[in-house]
PDB file of C-alpha atoms in Angstrom:
ATOM      1  CA  UNK G  20    -104.833 -11.224 154.826  1.00 86.00           C
ATOM      2  CA  UNK G  21    -106.437 -14.268 156.419  1.00 92.00           C
ATOM      3  CA  UNK G  22    -107.392 -12.233 159.486  1.00 94.00           C
ATOM      4  CA  UNK G  23    -108.843  -9.459 157.314  1.00 94.00           C
ATOM      5  CA  UNK G  24    -110.970 -11.903 155.313  1.00 95.00           C
ATOM      6  CA  UNK G  25    -112.197 -13.831 158.377  1.00 97.00           C
ATOM      7  CA  UNK G  26    -112.978 -10.628 160.275  1.00 97.00           C
ATOM      8  CA  UNK G  27    -114.848  -9.184 157.286  1.00 97.00           C
ATOM      9  CA  UNK G  28    -116.979 -12.329 156.878  1.00 97.00           C
ATOM     10  CA  UNK G  29    -117.792 -12.393 160.599  1.00 97.00           C
ATOM     11  CA  UNK G  30    -118.835  -8.699 160.570  1.00 97.00           C
ATOM     12  CA  UNK G  31    -120.996  -9.168 157.457  1.00 97.00           C
ATOM     13  CA  UNK G  32    -122.665 -12.247 158.962  1.00 97.00           C
ATOM     14  CA  UNK G  33    -123.336 -10.387 162.232  1.00 96.00           C
ATOM     15  CA  UNK G  34    -124.854  -7.382 160.460  1.00 95.00           C
ATOM     16  CA  UNK G  35    -127.133  -9.720 158.515  1.00 96.00           C
ATOM     17  CA  UNK G  36    -128.078 -11.703 161.649  1.00 96.00           C
ATOM     18  CA  UNK G  37    -129.027  -8.517 163.532  1.00 94.00           C
ATOM     19  CA  UNK G  38    -131.107  -7.323 160.569  1.00 93.00           C
ATOM     20  CA  UNK G  39    -132.776 -10.718 160.230  1.00 92.00           C
ATOM     21  CA  UNK G  40    -133.407 -11.492 163.919  1.00 89.00           C
ATOM     22  CA  UNK G  41    -133.664  -7.986 165.368  1.00 86.00           C
ATOM     23  CA  UNK G  42    -130.976  -8.433 168.005  1.00 80.00           C
ATOM     24  CA  UNK G  43    -127.518  -9.610 168.933  1.00 79.00           C
ATOM     25  CA  UNK G  44    -128.685 -13.035 170.194  1.00 84.00           C
ATOM     26  CA  UNK G  45    -126.738 -15.728 168.413  1.00 86.00           C
ATOM     27  CA  UNK G  46    -124.113 -13.441 166.943  1.00 94.00           C
ATOM     28  CA  UNK G  47    -120.901 -14.775 165.421  1.00 96.00           C
ATOM     29  CA  UNK G  48    -117.535 -14.386 167.101  1.00 96.00           C
ATOM     30  CA  UNK G  49    -114.145 -14.928 165.456  1.00 97.00           C
ATOM     31  CA  UNK G  50    -112.461 -17.193 168.001  1.00 96.00           C
ATOM     32  CA  UNK G  51    -110.869 -20.537 168.471  1.00 95.00           C
ATOM     33  CA  UNK G  52    -113.375 -23.225 169.335  1.00 95.00           C
ATOM     34  CA  UNK G  53    -111.772 -24.835 172.400  1.00 95.00           C
ATOM     35  CA  UNK G  54    -109.202 -23.522 174.891  1.00 93.00           C
ATOM     36  CA  UNK G  55    -105.951 -25.318 175.698  1.00 91.00           C
ATOM     37  CA  UNK G  56    -107.664 -26.855 178.742  1.00 90.00           C
ATOM     38  CA  UNK G  57    -110.489 -28.335 176.644  1.00 87.00           C
ATOM     39  CA  UNK G  58    -113.181 -25.806 177.611  1.00 93.00           C
ATOM     40  CA  UNK G  59    -115.353 -24.045 175.060  1.00 94.00           C
ATOM     41  CA  UNK G  60    -113.813 -20.774 173.901  1.00 96.00           C
ATOM     42  CA  UNK G  61    -117.157 -19.835 172.345  1.00 96.00           C
ATOM     43  CA  UNK G  62    -119.450 -18.059 174.821  1.00 95.00           C
ATOM     44  CA  UNK G  63    -122.894 -19.583 175.305  1.00 95.00           C
ATOM     45  CA  UNK G  64    -125.523 -18.691 172.731  1.00 95.00           C
ATOM     46  CA  UNK G  65    -123.070 -17.616 170.063  1.00 96.00           C
ATOM     47  CA  UNK G  66    -121.624 -18.928 166.812  1.00 97.00           C
ATOM     48  CA  UNK G  67    -117.891 -19.486 166.872  1.00 97.00           C
ATOM     49  CA  UNK G  68    -116.003 -18.799 163.652  1.00 98.00           C
ATOM     50  CA  UNK G  69    -112.576 -20.405 163.407  1.00 98.00           C
ATOM     51  CA  UNK G  70    -109.998 -21.032 160.713  1.00 97.00           C
ATOM     52  CA  UNK G  71    -109.512 -24.804 160.392  1.00 97.00           C
ATOM     53  CA  UNK G  72    -107.513 -25.113 157.167  1.00 96.00           C
ATOM     54  CA  UNK G  73    -105.648 -23.133 154.533  1.00 95.00           C
ATOM     55  CA  UNK G  74    -104.869 -24.512 151.089  1.00 94.00           C
ATOM     56  CA  UNK G  75    -103.074 -23.086 148.090  1.00 90.00           C
ATOM     57  CA  UNK G  76    -105.116 -22.569 144.941  1.00 83.00           C
ATOM     58  CA  UNK G  77    -102.632 -24.262 142.620  1.00 78.00           C
ATOM     59  CA  UNK G  78    -104.713 -23.949 139.458  1.00 76.00           C
ATOM     60  CA  UNK G  79    -104.197 -20.186 139.492  1.00 63.00           C
ATOM     61  CA  UNK G  80    -100.581 -20.271 140.656  1.00 62.00           C
ATOM     62  CA  UNK G  81     -98.193 -17.893 138.942  1.00 65.00           C
ATOM     63  CA  UNK G  82     -94.567 -18.977 138.602  1.00 65.00           C
ATOM     64  CA  UNK G  83     -93.090 -15.811 137.135  1.00 65.00           C
ATOM     65  CA  UNK G  84     -92.104 -12.823 139.288  1.00 64.00           C
ATOM     66  CA  UNK G  85     -93.835  -9.573 138.403  1.00 64.00           C
ATOM     67  CA  UNK G  86     -91.784  -6.640 137.125  1.00 68.00           C
ATOM     68  CA  UNK G  87     -93.005  -3.119 137.773  1.00 67.00           C
ATOM     69  CA  UNK G  88     -91.511   0.243 136.873  1.00 65.00           C
ATOM     70  CA  UNK G  89     -91.400   2.549 139.916  1.00 65.00           C
ATOM     71  CA  UNK G  90     -89.340   5.650 140.652  1.00 67.00           C
ATOM     72  CA  UNK G  91     -87.195   5.144 137.556  1.00 67.00           C
ATOM     73  CA  UNK G  92     -86.282   1.570 138.491  1.00 69.00           C
ATOM     74  CA  UNK G  93     -87.424  -1.907 137.552  1.00 69.00           C
ATOM     75  CA  UNK G  94     -88.775  -3.567 140.679  1.00 73.00           C
ATOM     76  CA  UNK G  95     -89.187  -7.346 140.754  1.00 70.00           C
ATOM     77  CA  UNK G  96     -91.832  -8.733 143.134  1.00 71.00           C
ATOM     78  CA  UNK G  97     -92.399 -12.433 143.743  1.00 74.00           C
ATOM     79  CA  UNK G  98     -95.795 -13.694 142.498  1.00 76.00           C
ATOM     80  CA  UNK G  99     -98.682 -13.663 144.949  1.00 78.00           C
ATOM     81  CA  UNK G 100     -99.927 -16.826 146.627  1.00 82.00           C
ATOM     82  CA  UNK G 101    -103.633 -17.460 146.162  1.00 86.00           C
ATOM     83  CA  UNK G 102    -105.210 -19.258 149.100  1.00 90.00           C
ATOM     84  CA  UNK G 103    -108.477 -20.871 150.055  1.00 93.00           C
ATOM     85  CA  UNK G 104    -109.407 -20.744 153.711  1.00 96.00           C
ATOM     86  CA  UNK G 105    -111.763 -23.094 155.468  1.00 97.00           C
ATOM     87  CA  UNK G 106    -113.838 -21.551 158.244  1.00 98.00           C
ATOM     88  CA  UNK G 107    -115.810 -23.585 160.755  1.00 98.00           C
ATOM     89  CA  UNK G 108    -119.065 -22.051 162.003  1.00 98.00           C
ATOM     90  CA  UNK G 109    -119.977 -23.816 165.263  1.00 98.00           C
ATOM     91  CA  UNK G 110    -123.211 -23.129 167.178  1.00 97.00           C
ATOM     92  CA  UNK G 111    -122.593 -23.198 170.967  1.00 96.00           C
ATOM     93  CA  UNK G 112    -126.095 -22.800 172.390  1.00 96.00           C
ATOM     94  CA  UNK G 113    -127.635 -23.905 175.673  1.00 95.00           C
ATOM     95  CA  UNK G 114    -130.816 -24.868 173.808  1.00 96.00           C
ATOM     96  CA  UNK G 115    -130.047 -27.289 170.986  1.00 96.00           C
ATOM     97  CA  UNK G 116    -132.919 -26.117 168.788  1.00 96.00           C
ATOM     98  CA  UNK G 117    -131.691 -22.499 169.024  1.00 95.00           C
ATOM     99  CA  UNK G 118    -128.268 -23.643 167.857  1.00 95.00           C
ATOM    100  CA  UNK G 119    -129.811 -25.387 164.860  1.00 97.00           C
ATOM    101  CA  UNK G 120    -131.873 -22.263 164.100  1.00 96.00           C
ATOM    102  CA  UNK G 121    -128.811 -20.008 164.147  1.00 96.00           C
ATOM    103  CA  UNK G 122    -126.794 -22.480 162.073  1.00 97.00           C
ATOM    104  CA  UNK G 123    -129.635 -22.481 159.528  1.00 97.00           C
ATOM    105  CA  UNK G 124    -129.334 -18.696 159.399  1.00 97.00           C
ATOM    106  CA  UNK G 125    -125.594 -19.010 158.678  1.00 97.00           C
ATOM    107  CA  UNK G 126    -126.404 -21.358 155.781  1.00 98.00           C
ATOM    108  CA  UNK G 127    -129.089 -18.948 154.546  1.00 97.00           C
ATOM    109  CA  UNK G 128    -126.680 -16.002 154.710  1.00 98.00           C
ATOM    110  CA  UNK G 129    -124.055 -17.682 152.530  1.00 98.00           C
ATOM    111  CA  UNK G 130    -126.726 -19.037 150.166  1.00 98.00           C
ATOM    112  CA  UNK G 131    -127.926 -15.461 149.672  1.00 97.00           C
ATOM    113  CA  UNK G 132    -124.383 -14.024 149.590  1.00 97.00           C
ATOM    114  CA  UNK G 133    -122.180 -16.540 147.728  1.00 97.00           C
ATOM    115  CA  UNK G 134    -119.584 -13.945 146.678  1.00 96.00           C
ATOM    116  CA  UNK G 135    -118.113 -10.755 148.086  1.00 96.00           C
ATOM    117  CA  UNK G 136    -116.186  -8.111 146.154  1.00 93.00           C
ATOM    118  CA  UNK G 137    -114.622  -4.845 147.278  1.00 88.00           C
ATOM    119  CA  UNK G 138    -116.873  -2.982 144.797  1.00 90.00           C
ATOM    120  CA  UNK G 139    -120.114  -4.381 146.250  1.00 94.00           C
ATOM    121  CA  UNK G 140    -118.880  -4.713 149.830  1.00 95.00           C
ATOM    122  CA  UNK G 141    -117.026  -1.586 150.980  1.00 93.00           C
ATOM    123  CA  UNK G 142    -115.982  -3.301 154.237  1.00 93.00           C
ATOM    124  CA  UNK G 143    -113.828  -5.783 152.305  1.00 93.00           C
ATOM    125  CA  UNK G 144    -110.170  -4.834 152.214  1.00 90.00           C
ATOM    126  CA  UNK G 145    -109.388  -3.561 148.678  1.00 87.00           C
ATOM    127  CA  UNK G 146    -106.386  -5.926 148.487  1.00 84.00           C
ATOM    128  CA  UNK G 147    -108.868  -8.819 148.485  1.00 88.00           C
ATOM    129  CA  UNK G 148    -110.452  -8.813 145.041  1.00 86.00           C
ATOM    130  CA  UNK G 149    -113.104 -11.439 145.648  1.00 90.00           C
ATOM    131  CA  UNK G 150    -114.227 -13.999 148.243  1.00 95.00           C
ATOM    132  CA  UNK G 151    -116.455 -16.838 147.134  1.00 96.00           C
ATOM    133  CA  UNK G 152    -118.247 -19.056 149.675  1.00 97.00           C
ATOM    134  CA  UNK G 153    -118.522 -22.783 149.030  1.00 97.00           C
ATOM    135  CA  UNK G 154    -120.138 -25.201 151.496  1.00 98.00           C
ATOM    136  CA  UNK G 155    -117.829 -28.115 152.300  1.00 98.00           C
ATOM    137  CA  UNK G 156    -119.504 -31.460 152.927  1.00 97.00           C
ATOM    138  CA  UNK G 157    -117.470 -33.604 155.307  1.00 96.00           C
ATOM    139  CA  UNK G 158    -117.858 -37.361 155.663  1.00 96.00           C
ATOM    140  CA  UNK G 159    -118.550 -38.762 159.130  1.00 96.00           C
ATOM    141  CA  UNK G 160    -114.898 -39.793 159.358  1.00 97.00           C
ATOM    142  CA  UNK G 161    -113.641 -36.329 158.366  1.00 97.00           C
ATOM    143  CA  UNK G 162    -116.056 -34.703 160.797  1.00 96.00           C
ATOM    144  CA  UNK G 163    -114.832 -36.980 163.588  1.00 95.00           C
ATOM    145  CA  UNK G 164    -111.200 -36.176 162.767  1.00 96.00           C
ATOM    146  CA  UNK G 165    -111.894 -32.433 162.648  1.00 97.00           C
ATOM    147  CA  UNK G 166    -113.511 -32.373 166.082  1.00 96.00           C
ATOM    148  CA  UNK G 167    -110.790 -34.637 167.507  1.00 95.00           C
ATOM    149  CA  UNK G 168    -108.149 -32.204 166.192  1.00 95.00           C
ATOM    150  CA  UNK G 169    -110.045 -29.253 167.679  1.00 95.00           C
ATOM    151  CA  UNK G 170    -110.237 -31.073 170.995  1.00 93.00           C
ATOM    152  CA  UNK G 171    -113.924 -30.660 171.692  1.00 91.00           C
ATOM    153  CA  UNK G 172    -117.177 -32.563 171.621  1.00 92.00           C
ATOM    154  CA  UNK G 173    -119.035 -32.130 168.355  1.00 94.00           C
ATOM    155  CA  UNK G 174    -121.670 -29.402 168.261  1.00 96.00           C
ATOM    156  CA  UNK G 175    -123.815 -28.312 165.295  1.00 96.00           C
ATOM    157  CA  UNK G 176    -121.468 -26.824 162.732  1.00 97.00           C
ATOM    158  CA  UNK G 177    -120.724 -26.237 159.062  1.00 98.00           C
ATOM    159  CA  UNK G 178    -117.495 -25.656 157.159  1.00 98.00           C
ATOM    160  CA  UNK G 179    -117.169 -23.202 154.285  1.00 98.00           C
ATOM    161  CA  UNK G 180    -114.294 -22.816 151.850  1.00 97.00           C
ATOM    162  CA  UNK G 181    -113.614 -19.229 150.875  1.00 97.00           C
ATOM    163  CA  UNK G 182    -111.700 -18.647 147.669  1.00 92.00           C
ATOM    164  CA  UNK G 183    -109.395 -16.567 147.012  1.00 80.00           C
ATOM    165  CA  UNK G 184    -107.265 -14.747 149.486  1.00 73.00           C
ATOM    166  CA  UNK G 185    -104.102 -13.486 147.838  1.00 73.00           C
ATOM    167  CA  UNK G 186    -100.956 -12.840 149.848  1.00 64.00           C
ATOM    168  CA  UNK G 187     -98.025 -10.938 148.409  1.00 57.00           C
ATOM    169  CA  UNK G 188     -94.970  -9.444 150.054  1.00 56.00           C
ATOM    170  CA  UNK G 189     -94.615  -5.796 149.116  1.00 57.00           C
ATOM    171  CA  UNK G 190     -90.839  -5.814 149.574  1.00 56.00           C
ATOM    172  CA  UNK G 191     -89.104  -6.143 146.201  1.00 51.00           C
ATOM    173  CA  UNK G 192     -87.115  -9.295 145.514  1.00 50.00           C
ATOM    174  CA  UNK G 193     -84.797  -7.336 143.223  1.00 54.00           C
ATOM    175  CA  UNK G 194     -84.335  -3.734 142.078  1.00 58.00           C
ATOM    176  CA  UNK G 195     -82.591  -2.974 138.806  1.00 61.00           C
ATOM    177  CA  UNK G 196     -81.730   0.263 137.022  1.00 59.00           C
ATOM    178  CA  UNK G 197     -83.899   1.043 134.007  1.00 59.00           C
ATOM    179  CA  UNK G 198     -82.874   0.096 130.506  1.00 58.00           C
ATOM    180  CA  UNK G 199     -81.837   3.348 128.859  1.00 62.00           C
ATOM    181  CA  UNK G 200     -79.964   2.218 125.751  1.00 65.00           C
ATOM    182  CA  UNK G 201     -80.748  -0.554 123.322  1.00 70.00           C
ATOM    183  CA  UNK G 202     -78.020  -1.471 120.906  1.00 71.00           C
ATOM    184  CA  UNK G 203     -78.296  -3.750 117.954  1.00 73.00           C
ATOM    185  CA  UNK G 204     -75.238  -5.442 116.498  1.00 73.00           C
ATOM    186  CA  UNK G 205     -75.322  -6.673 112.951  1.00 73.00           C
ATOM    187  CA  UNK G 206     -73.039  -9.502 112.004  1.00 69.00           C
ATOM    188  CA  UNK G 207     -71.830  -9.585 108.418  1.00 68.00           C
ATOM    189  CA  UNK G 208     -70.850 -12.823 106.863  1.00 61.00           C
TER     190      UNK G 208
END
């Protein structure tokens, strides 16, 4: 699901960028930021989009398995995990001012499109009910640690948290025969 959500957001951003700027210059690419050798994985004059963190949305966590009735059987499925993903949008441009311009367009896109639903956005996988964009403000220390972990020199970038990506295994945890008889015993004293 993470790949579906990240790919969808990148495609939507690119479609908006082309409509806004009239061309593919400065398009977004779902990629890692730096290669294993420390070189930029983002091509010049593009915005790299990379997953930098995943966190569980514990406030909405369900503890109870779900029971469904299918094909004459009770099927027990473990509860879904609701996740928030943090995506880094990094502007790798030869001209610094162009990078800042494109990064401003990323901010404008998510300001104008703070939420995505499968009803309003047909490109969103129907298993993802809703994605909500939230700008994450990092301190200088957190920013330094993020870029050190990535292994690259800092370039203009922003981080967004996207809520909620739900992941659920479709394989049943348990299958039981249906209840066909209910008996009531009365005890007499």
